[in-house]
């Protein structure tokens, strides 16, 4: 059955097609842990889209909190305003941007929003999210 994209904007079509053919969408616990600890030296930005009260209970090291309700507005900001508000450079296509939340649903919603704003970003989802990270980190999973 063919996919119908006639009534979809060109930007949305690009995001849909990119998602269909992207094989590097999800990030595993092991890969995330390696990124955090500098194994491989790949530049990345880690965005936690949970609410601040959830983040107060713990977060993945190096993550920046941008609650889901702010994601579209945040990624529409000029670079200098983004950096001023969130304390990090606004993600660019040269850096992998990884989203996570508590269980993976909100992070996918954030990805959908950001792909509409900037379809050129390299965006990935840590679907295991906080539940998976906290469980594995506490169980002493090895780094490599």
Tab-separated table of C-alpha atoms in Angstrom:
chain	number	residue	atom	x	y	z
A	1	UNK	CA	0.000	0.000	0.000
A	2	UNK	CA	1.545	3.349	-1.035
A	3	UNK	CA	2.046	6.136	1.452
A	4	UNK	CA	0.007	9.241	0.635
A	5	UNK	CA	1.869	12.487	1.291
A	6	UNK	CA	-0.038	14.802	-1.088
A	7	UNK	CA	-1.752	16.922	1.575
A	8	UNK	CA	1.318	17.229	3.779
A	9	UNK	CA	3.661	20.241	3.795
A	10	UNK	CA	7.109	19.746	2.271
A	11	UNK	CA	8.772	20.203	5.674
A	12	UNK	CA	6.525	17.547	7.226
A	13	UNK	CA	7.125	15.234	4.237
A	14	UNK	CA	10.862	15.555	4.786
A	15	UNK	CA	10.482	14.644	8.462
A	16	UNK	CA	8.215	11.679	7.647
A	17	UNK	CA	10.519	10.332	4.961
A	18	UNK	CA	13.583	10.885	7.137
A	19	UNK	CA	11.981	8.934	9.962
A	20	UNK	CA	10.960	6.120	7.584
A	21	UNK	CA	14.494	5.691	6.277
A	22	UNK	CA	16.519	6.552	9.356
A	23	UNK	CA	18.093	3.500	10.937
A	24	UNK	CA	19.802	5.362	13.756
A	25	UNK	CA	16.727	6.784	15.515
A	26	UNK	CA	16.852	5.090	18.929
A	27	UNK	CA	19.663	5.221	21.461
A	28	UNK	CA	20.346	2.290	23.780
A	29	UNK	CA	21.395	2.583	27.420
A	30	UNK	CA	24.879	1.352	26.532
A	31	UNK	CA	25.304	3.864	23.706
A	32	UNK	CA	24.007	6.742	25.835
A	33	UNK	CA	26.337	5.813	28.662
A	34	UNK	CA	29.283	5.738	26.271
A	35	UNK	CA	28.372	9.199	24.936
A	36	UNK	CA	28.094	10.603	28.460
A	37	UNK	CA	31.532	9.244	29.362
A	38	UNK	CA	33.196	10.399	26.135
A	39	UNK	CA	33.716	6.993	24.528
A	40	UNK	CA	33.769	7.715	20.797
A	41	UNK	CA	33.833	11.507	21.261
A	42	UNK	CA	30.627	12.097	19.268
A	43	UNK	CA	29.169	15.553	19.912
A	44	UNK	CA	25.660	15.367	21.314
A	45	UNK	CA	23.018	17.341	23.186
A	46	UNK	CA	20.833	15.468	25.668
A	47	UNK	CA	17.383	16.959	26.332
A	48	UNK	CA	15.156	15.810	29.214
A	49	UNK	CA	11.539	16.732	28.405
A	50	UNK	CA	10.087	15.796	31.804
A	51	UNK	CA	8.599	18.384	34.138
A	52	UNK	CA	10.972	20.067	36.654
A	53	UNK	CA	9.456	18.186	39.620
A	54	UNK	CA	10.258	14.889	37.874
A	55	UNK	CA	13.808	16.013	37.086
A	56	UNK	CA	14.290	16.897	40.764
A	57	UNK	CA	14.043	13.154	41.496
A	58	UNK	CA	17.032	12.459	39.242
A	59	UNK	CA	18.291	12.905	35.706
A	60	UNK	CA	20.727	11.450	33.229
A	61	UNK	CA	24.146	13.151	33.557
A	62	UNK	CA	24.755	15.989	31.039
A	63	UNK	CA	21.017	16.409	30.305
A	64	UNK	CA	19.342	19.791	29.993
A	65	UNK	CA	15.716	20.075	31.039
A	66	UNK	CA	13.310	21.542	28.488
A	67	UNK	CA	9.803	20.449	29.515
A	68	UNK	CA	7.684	19.074	26.679
A	69	UNK	CA	5.347	22.072	26.835
A	70	UNK	CA	8.298	24.392	26.062
A	71	UNK	CA	9.999	22.344	23.339
A	72	UNK	CA	8.407	23.956	20.265
A	73	UNK	CA	8.927	27.468	21.633
A	74	UNK	CA	12.496	26.690	22.724
A	75	UNK	CA	13.543	25.314	19.348
A	76	UNK	CA	12.001	28.351	17.626
A	77	UNK	CA	14.157	30.761	19.651
A	78	UNK	CA	17.190	32.466	18.110
A	79	UNK	CA	20.467	30.805	19.127
A	80	UNK	CA	21.469	33.477	21.649
A	81	UNK	CA	18.104	33.412	23.434
A	82	UNK	CA	18.136	29.602	23.555
A	83	UNK	CA	21.597	29.631	25.138
A	84	UNK	CA	20.612	32.344	27.597
A	85	UNK	CA	17.490	30.474	28.723
A	86	UNK	CA	18.806	26.887	28.799
A	87	UNK	CA	22.544	27.344	29.353
A	88	UNK	CA	23.592	25.302	26.306
A	89	UNK	CA	24.090	25.997	22.618
A	90	UNK	CA	20.999	25.476	20.525
A	91	UNK	CA	21.360	22.101	18.778
A	92	UNK	CA	22.620	22.227	15.209
A	93	UNK	CA	22.751	19.586	12.448
A	94	UNK	CA	26.413	18.868	13.293
A	95	UNK	CA	25.455	17.540	16.747
A	96	UNK	CA	23.196	14.619	17.597
A	97	UNK	CA	20.232	15.756	19.672
A	98	UNK	CA	18.906	13.018	21.954
A	99	UNK	CA	15.572	13.352	23.724
A	100	UNK	CA	14.327	11.389	26.709
A	101	UNK	CA	11.536	11.527	29.276
A	102	UNK	CA	10.238	9.062	31.868
A	103	UNK	CA	9.255	6.191	29.595
A	104	UNK	CA	9.689	7.320	25.971
A	105	UNK	CA	6.334	8.739	24.888
A	106	UNK	CA	6.912	12.430	25.612
A	107	UNK	CA	10.364	12.282	24.060
A	108	UNK	CA	8.832	11.015	20.802
A	109	UNK	CA	6.311	13.854	20.942
A	110	UNK	CA	9.199	16.319	21.400
A	111	UNK	CA	10.967	14.814	18.385
A	112	UNK	CA	7.825	15.199	16.281
A	113	UNK	CA	7.599	18.883	17.263
A	114	UNK	CA	11.276	19.655	16.649
A	115	UNK	CA	11.327	17.880	13.272
A	116	UNK	CA	8.620	20.285	12.087
A	117	UNK	CA	10.693	23.288	13.194
A	118	UNK	CA	14.108	22.075	12.046
A	119	UNK	CA	14.004	18.926	9.908
A	120	UNK	CA	17.788	19.123	9.352
A	121	UNK	CA	18.696	18.225	12.943
A	122	UNK	CA	20.027	14.759	13.691
A	123	UNK	CA	17.475	13.692	16.295
A	124	UNK	CA	17.395	10.473	18.264
A	125	UNK	CA	15.236	9.062	21.023
A	126	UNK	CA	16.381	7.294	24.153
A	127	UNK	CA	13.155	5.285	24.337
A	128	UNK	CA	14.104	3.510	27.535
A	129	UNK	CA	14.293	6.963	29.027
A	130	UNK	CA	14.649	7.700	32.745
A	131	UNK	CA	13.121	4.411	33.911
A	132	UNK	CA	15.614	2.394	31.878
A	133	UNK	CA	18.577	4.612	32.716
A	134	UNK	CA	17.974	4.631	36.465
A	135	UNK	CA	17.427	0.875	36.535
A	136	UNK	CA	20.580	0.112	34.526
A	137	UNK	CA	22.772	2.706	36.220
A	138	UNK	CA	21.813	1.395	39.644
A	139	UNK	CA	22.504	-2.179	38.548
A	140	UNK	CA	26.090	-1.254	37.701
A	141	UNK	CA	26.003	-1.914	33.940
A	142	UNK	CA	29.528	-1.738	32.523
A	143	UNK	CA	30.569	1.228	30.403
A	144	UNK	CA	32.014	-0.774	27.495
